Amino acid sequence: MPAATKRRIEKNLHVIRDRLAEACVQSGRDADAVRIIAVTKSVEFDTIKHLLDLGLTELGENRAQQLAERAAQLDAYLGRRRTPLPAPVRWHMIGHLQRNKVKTVLPLVTAIHSVDSLRLAEEISERAAARGLSADIFLQVNCSNEEQKFGCAMGAAAPLADMIASLPHVRLTGLMTMGPRDGNPAGTENAFARLRELFEELQKEVAVAQNLRELSMGMSGDYEIAARQGATLVRIGSALFA
Ligand SMILES: *Cc1c(COP(=O)(O)O)cnc(C)c1O
């Protein structure tokens, strides 16, 4: 990988970290309240090694097949790597997941961010049970007013969260949303504020609140807004690699 590319990614990361810290402090949060998931869907495998060197060990992919391939590649690489990592690598499944792919990704990921139906959550719970574990899942909510293909409707989120929280082998760990596609700042702020309000409401419900601690919102174009609105995880791809 060319040294110039490495330096560019490192510089981008500094800018992102600075802006996240500033947005957090401005809104009365700890400067390090937001963690970065590096979204690797559009980069070569070599770039992932560089991310690890920069201390980015939380990685995200949006397709099951590519996640599985990369997780395997990374395992092989980590077996050869001499320098220790600052933290273990953790894969996040952030894209739409079909039920027949659950068994592929479940053994590989730390969390699935894109659960938007009871049937999918049930499938995950059953597969997790068969493996003798509980899976961390996020409920994906469609908070913008525009049509989006994925995510449950805002009004359906609370009852769905209740049902999901009662499944035996999943832990409802977080909520996830995508900002509006048009990127309008006011609309984005509004969408993220709505997810935070839902998050705060659900945290008052004993049966649902137990494991609920993460807000996954914000991407390259809107991570500062997300940080101001309470995100704990931002999912960033192009702003790192541009
Ligand atoms: C690709 C993707 C991201 C990252 O998008 P960028 O705009 O490149 O930062 C975040 N979340 C999901 C679900 C994605 O598919």
Tab-separated table of C-alpha atoms and ligand atoms in Angstrom:
chain	number	residue	atom	x	y	z
A	1	MET	CA	0.000	0.000	0.000
A	2	PRO	CA	1.515	3.400	-1.022
A	3	ALA	CA	2.823	5.487	1.865
A	4	ALA	CA	0.852	8.487	0.602
A	5	THR	CA	-2.399	6.535	0.852
A	6	LYS	CA	-1.532	5.485	4.376
A	7	ARG	CA	-0.818	9.059	5.365
A	8	ARG	CA	-4.066	10.236	3.821
A	9	ILE	CA	-6.119	7.721	5.793
A	10	GLU	CA	-4.271	8.650	8.966
A	11	LYS	CA	-4.963	12.335	8.347
A	12	ASN	CA	-8.622	11.656	7.618
A	13	LEU	CA	-8.896	9.714	10.850
A	14	HIS	CA	-7.413	12.616	12.818
A	15	VAL	CA	-9.912	15.021	11.293
A	16	ILE	CA	-12.825	12.690	12.046
A	17	ARG	CA	-11.684	12.107	15.633
A	18	ASP	CA	-11.224	15.849	16.210
A	19	ARG	CA	-14.652	16.671	14.826
A	20	LEU	CA	-16.330	13.917	16.813
A	21	ALA	CA	-14.637	15.107	20.010
A	22	GLU	CA	-15.650	18.686	19.357
A	23	ALA	CA	-19.263	17.767	18.575
A	24	CYS	CA	-19.406	15.723	21.777
A	25	VAL	CA	-17.975	18.458	23.967
A	26	GLN	CA	-20.267	21.072	22.377
A	27	SER	CA	-23.260	18.994	23.342
A	28	GLY	CA	-22.065	18.291	26.871
A	29	ARG	CA	-20.799	14.759	26.282
A	30	ASP	CA	-17.415	13.221	27.028
A	31	ALA	CA	-14.997	13.871	24.158
A	32	ASP	CA	-14.579	10.133	23.614
A	33	ALA	CA	-18.245	9.188	23.863
A	34	VAL	CA	-18.416	8.000	20.242
A	35	ARG	CA	-16.619	4.966	18.803
A	36	ILE	CA	-15.820	4.608	15.128
A	37	ILE	CA	-16.758	1.557	13.108
A	38	ALA	CA	-14.595	1.609	9.984
A	39	VAL	CA	-16.786	0.497	7.093
A	40	THR	CA	-14.544	-1.493	4.776
A	41	LYS	CA	-17.003	-2.479	2.033
A	42	SER	CA	-15.287	-0.376	-0.631
A	43	VAL	CA	-11.604	-0.927	0.171
A	44	GLU	CA	-9.004	-3.573	-0.559
A	45	PHE	CA	-7.977	-6.017	2.102
A	46	ASP	CA	-4.569	-4.324	2.496
A	47	THR	CA	-6.290	-1.196	3.709
A	48	ILE	CA	-7.834	-3.149	6.566
A	49	LYS	CA	-4.355	-4.005	7.853
A	50	HIS	CA	-3.548	-0.319	7.893
A	51	LEU	CA	-6.736	0.458	9.823
A	52	LEU	CA	-5.659	-2.009	12.487
A	53	ASP	CA	-2.277	-0.275	12.708
A	54	LEU	CA	-4.143	2.984	13.295
A	55	GLY	CA	-6.041	1.391	16.155
A	56	LEU	CA	-9.335	0.956	14.309
A	57	THR	CA	-10.382	-2.540	15.325
A	58	GLU	CA	-14.154	-2.194	14.993
A	59	LEU	CA	-14.952	-3.018	11.378
A	60	GLY	CA	-18.213	-2.997	9.468
A	61	GLU	CA	-19.439	-4.685	6.302
A	62	ASN	CA	-22.888	-4.465	4.766
A	63	ARG	CA	-22.986	-7.760	2.855
A	64	ALA	CA	-22.899	-11.178	4.482
A	65	GLN	CA	-20.775	-12.795	1.801
A	66	GLN	CA	-18.075	-10.151	1.803
A	67	LEU	CA	-18.040	-10.041	5.586
A	68	ALA	CA	-17.442	-13.790	5.697
A	69	GLU	CA	-14.636	-13.614	3.133
A	70	ARG	CA	-12.897	-10.774	4.892
A	71	ALA	CA	-13.252	-12.254	8.336
A	72	ALA	CA	-11.543	-15.396	7.036
A	73	GLN	CA	-8.801	-13.379	5.320
A	74	LEU	CA	-8.254	-11.368	8.460
A	75	ASP	CA	-8.044	-14.453	10.649
A	76	ALA	CA	-5.332	-15.856	8.411
A	77	TYR	CA	-3.486	-12.543	8.466
A	78	LEU	CA	-3.744	-12.185	12.255
A	79	GLY	CA	-2.256	-15.649	12.594
A	80	ARG	CA	0.857	-14.374	10.808
A	81	ARG	CA	0.976	-10.874	12.280
A	82	ARG	CA	3.787	-10.130	14.731
A	83	THR	CA	2.677	-6.820	16.250
A	84	PRO	CA	-0.087	-7.170	18.814
A	85	LEU	CA	-3.365	-5.320	18.266
A	86	PRO	CA	-4.569	-2.648	20.712
A	87	ALA	CA	-7.880	-4.521	20.970
A	88	PRO	CA	-9.384	-7.612	19.390
A	89	VAL	CA	-10.987	-7.139	15.967
A	90	ARG	CA	-14.759	-6.917	16.100
A	91	TRP	CA	-16.923	-7.205	12.993
A	92	HIS	CA	-20.264	-5.450	12.786
A	93	MET	CA	-22.894	-6.525	10.258
A	94	ILE	CA	-24.443	-3.204	9.257
A	95	GLY	CA	-26.355	-3.997	6.064
A	96	HIS	CA	-29.652	-5.654	5.307
A	97	LEU	CA	-29.512	-9.305	6.301
A	98	GLN	CA	-31.550	-12.099	4.769
A	99	ARG	CA	-32.650	-14.830	7.119
A	100	ASN	CA	-30.800	-17.505	5.167
A	101	LYS	CA	-27.528	-15.639	5.769
A	102	VAL	CA	-27.878	-15.494	9.548
A	103	LYS	CA	-25.982	-18.715	10.043
A	104	THR	CA	-23.094	-17.376	7.957
A	105	VAL	CA	-22.564	-14.139	9.828
A	106	LEU	CA	-23.560	-15.058	13.365
A	107	PRO	CA	-20.312	-16.829	14.308
A	108	LEU	CA	-18.253	-13.925	12.920
A	109	VAL	CA	-19.784	-10.756	14.269
A	110	THR	CA	-19.907	-8.886	17.529
A	111	ALA	CA	-23.298	-7.398	16.611
A	112	ILE	CA	-25.914	-7.231	13.868
A	113	HIS	CA	-27.122	-3.637	13.404
A	114	SER	CA	-29.782	-4.238	10.802
A	115	VAL	CA	-32.559	-6.189	12.496
A	116	ASP	CA	-35.855	-4.760	11.349
A	117	SER	CA	-38.371	-7.575	11.720
A	118	LEU	CA	-39.451	-10.082	14.327
A	119	ARG	CA	-38.870	-12.952	11.897
A	120	LEU	CA	-35.243	-12.003	11.459
A	121	ALA	CA	-34.752	-11.598	15.203
A	122	GLU	CA	-36.350	-15.012	15.761
A	123	GLU	CA	-34.032	-16.611	13.233
A	124	ILE	CA	-31.029	-15.045	14.978
A	125	SER	CA	-32.285	-16.232	18.359
A	126	GLU	CA	-32.718	-19.794	17.077
A	127	ARG	CA	-29.304	-19.888	15.453
A	128	ALA	CA	-27.702	-18.419	18.570
A	129	ALA	CA	-29.445	-21.020	20.731
A	130	ALA	CA	-28.019	-23.787	18.553
A	131	ARG	CA	-24.568	-22.355	19.199
A	132	GLY	CA	-25.234	-22.026	22.921
A	133	LEU	CA	-24.902	-18.260	23.019
A	134	SER	CA	-26.831	-14.999	22.916
A	135	ALA	CA	-26.454	-12.586	20.015
A	136	ASP	CA	-26.166	-8.812	20.336
A	137	ILE	CA	-28.553	-7.161	17.927
A	138	PHE	CA	-29.625	-3.621	17.057
A	139	LEU	CA	-33.091	-2.667	15.933
A	140	GLN	CA	-32.882	-0.678	12.697
A	141	VAL	CA	-35.450	2.095	12.617
A	142	ASN	CA	-36.451	4.254	9.674
A	143	CYS	CA	-36.503	7.718	11.254
A	144	SER	CA	-36.540	9.885	8.170
A	145	ASN	CA	-39.690	10.987	6.485
A	146	GLU	CA	-38.552	9.815	3.080
A	147	GLU	CA	-39.112	6.284	1.833
A	148	GLN	CA	-36.322	3.944	2.868
A	149	LYS	CA	-36.239	0.316	1.983
A	150	PHE	CA	-35.043	-1.008	5.318
A	151	GLY	CA	-35.707	-0.334	8.953
A	152	CYS	CA	-38.952	-0.689	10.838
A	153	ALA	CA	-41.314	2.274	10.903
A	154	MET	CA	-40.856	4.664	13.809
A	155	GLY	CA	-44.320	3.871	15.174
A	156	ALA	CA	-43.686	0.118	15.100
A	157	ALA	CA	-40.338	0.322	16.883
A	158	ALA	CA	-41.404	0.218	20.534
A	159	PRO	CA	-43.708	-2.819	20.250
A	160	LEU	CA	-41.135	-4.589	18.080
A	161	ALA	CA	-38.394	-3.853	20.617
A	162	ASP	CA	-40.634	-5.397	23.316
A	163	MET	CA	-41.084	-8.593	21.330
A	164	ILE	CA	-37.413	-8.828	20.418
A	165	ALA	CA	-36.322	-8.278	24.011
A	166	SER	CA	-38.420	-11.261	25.054
A	167	LEU	CA	-36.621	-13.681	22.718
A	168	PRO	CA	-34.379	-16.001	24.725
A	169	HIS	CA	-31.110	-15.866	22.775
A	170	VAL	CA	-30.758	-12.295	21.609
A	171	ARG	CA	-29.826	-9.194	23.566
A	172	LEU	CA	-31.291	-5.963	22.280
A	173	THR	CA	-28.106	-3.931	22.578
A	174	GLY	CA	-28.820	-0.920	20.435
A	175	LEU	CA	-30.814	1.056	17.926
A	176	MET	CA	-29.582	1.907	14.447
A	177	THR	CA	-30.694	4.298	11.766
A	178	MET	CA	-29.552	5.768	8.458
A	179	GLY	CA	-29.834	9.509	8.004
A	180	PRO	CA	-32.054	10.795	5.195
A	181	ARG	CA	-30.514	10.208	1.795
A	182	ASP	CA	-30.831	13.829	0.713
A	183	GLY	CA	-28.413	14.781	3.500
A	184	ASN	CA	-30.352	17.887	4.466
A	185	PRO	CA	-28.827	18.900	7.839
A	186	ALA	CA	-32.094	19.921	9.507
A	187	GLY	CA	-33.822	16.714	8.413
A	188	THR	CA	-30.846	14.669	9.538
A	189	GLU	CA	-30.752	16.340	12.949
A	190	ASN	CA	-34.457	15.670	13.287
A	191	ALA	CA	-34.144	11.994	12.328
A	192	PHE	CA	-31.296	11.400	14.791
A	193	ALA	CA	-33.120	13.294	17.544
A	194	ARG	CA	-36.133	11.036	17.034
A	195	LEU	CA	-34.012	7.921	17.396
A	196	ARG	CA	-32.429	9.296	20.577
A	197	GLU	CA	-35.871	10.049	22.001
A	198	LEU	CA	-36.989	6.506	21.225
A	199	PHE	CA	-33.794	5.222	22.848
A	200	GLU	CA	-34.502	7.230	26.004
A	201	GLU	CA	-38.092	6.006	26.111
A	202	LEU	CA	-37.059	2.385	25.745
A	203	GLN	CA	-34.467	2.783	28.472
A	204	LYS	CA	-37.323	3.456	30.883
A	205	GLU	CA	-38.888	0.087	30.081
A	206	VAL	CA	-37.386	-2.462	32.409
A	207	ALA	CA	-37.940	-5.456	30.130
A	208	VAL	CA	-36.309	-3.776	27.141
A	209	ALA	CA	-33.673	-1.620	28.803
A	210	GLN	CA	-31.507	-4.339	30.300
A	211	ASN	CA	-28.846	-4.419	27.566
A	212	LEU	CA	-29.787	-1.336	25.593
A	213	ARG	CA	-26.788	0.991	25.484
A	214	GLU	CA	-25.742	1.716	21.886
A	215	LEU	CA	-27.007	4.234	19.345
A	216	SER	CA	-25.591	3.439	15.911
A	217	MET	CA	-26.160	6.494	13.749
A	218	GLY	CA	-24.019	8.761	11.607
A	219	MET	CA	-21.943	8.064	8.504
A	220	SER	CA	-19.356	10.060	6.552
A	221	GLY	CA	-21.713	12.910	5.733
A	222	ASP	CA	-23.464	13.310	9.066
A	223	TYR	CA	-21.321	11.949	11.883
A	224	GLU	CA	-21.022	15.297	13.678
A	225	ILE	CA	-24.791	15.687	13.804
A	226	ALA	CA	-25.043	12.134	15.093
A	227	ALA	CA	-22.438	12.818	17.794
A	228	ARG	CA	-24.389	15.866	18.951
A	229	GLN	CA	-27.550	13.782	19.081
A	230	GLY	CA	-26.104	11.040	21.264
A	231	ALA	CA	-24.598	8.445	18.912
A	232	THR	CA	-22.316	5.950	20.631
A	233	LEU	CA	-21.221	4.368	17.333
A	234	VAL	CA	-20.705	6.017	13.960
A	235	ARG	CA	-20.227	3.914	10.806
A	236	ILE	CA	-17.678	5.603	8.589
A	237	GLY	CA	-16.385	4.588	5.194
A	238	SER	CA	-15.738	7.169	2.493
A	239	ALA	CA	-14.583	9.983	4.831
A	240	LEU	CA	-11.737	7.722	5.964
A	241	PHE	CA	-10.640	6.707	2.493
A	242	ALA	CA	-11.295	9.828	0.395
B	1	LIG	C1	-21.695	2.056	3.518
B	1	LIG	C2	-22.397	2.205	4.798
B	1	LIG	C3	-21.937	3.128	5.759
B	1	LIG	C4	-20.755	4.048	5.529
B	1	LIG	O1	-21.059	4.976	4.528
B	1	LIG	P1	-20.074	6.185	4.185
B	1	LIG	O2	-20.984	7.237	3.678
B	1	LIG	O3	-19.118	5.666	3.190
B	1	LIG	O4	-19.412	6.590	5.456
B	1	LIG	C5	-22.620	3.202	6.958
B	1	LIG	N1	-23.696	2.419	7.224
B	1	LIG	C6	-24.166	1.527	6.333
B	1	LIG	C7	-25.356	0.696	6.678
B	1	LIG	C8	-23.533	1.395	5.097
B	1	LIG	O5	-23.999	0.513	4.201
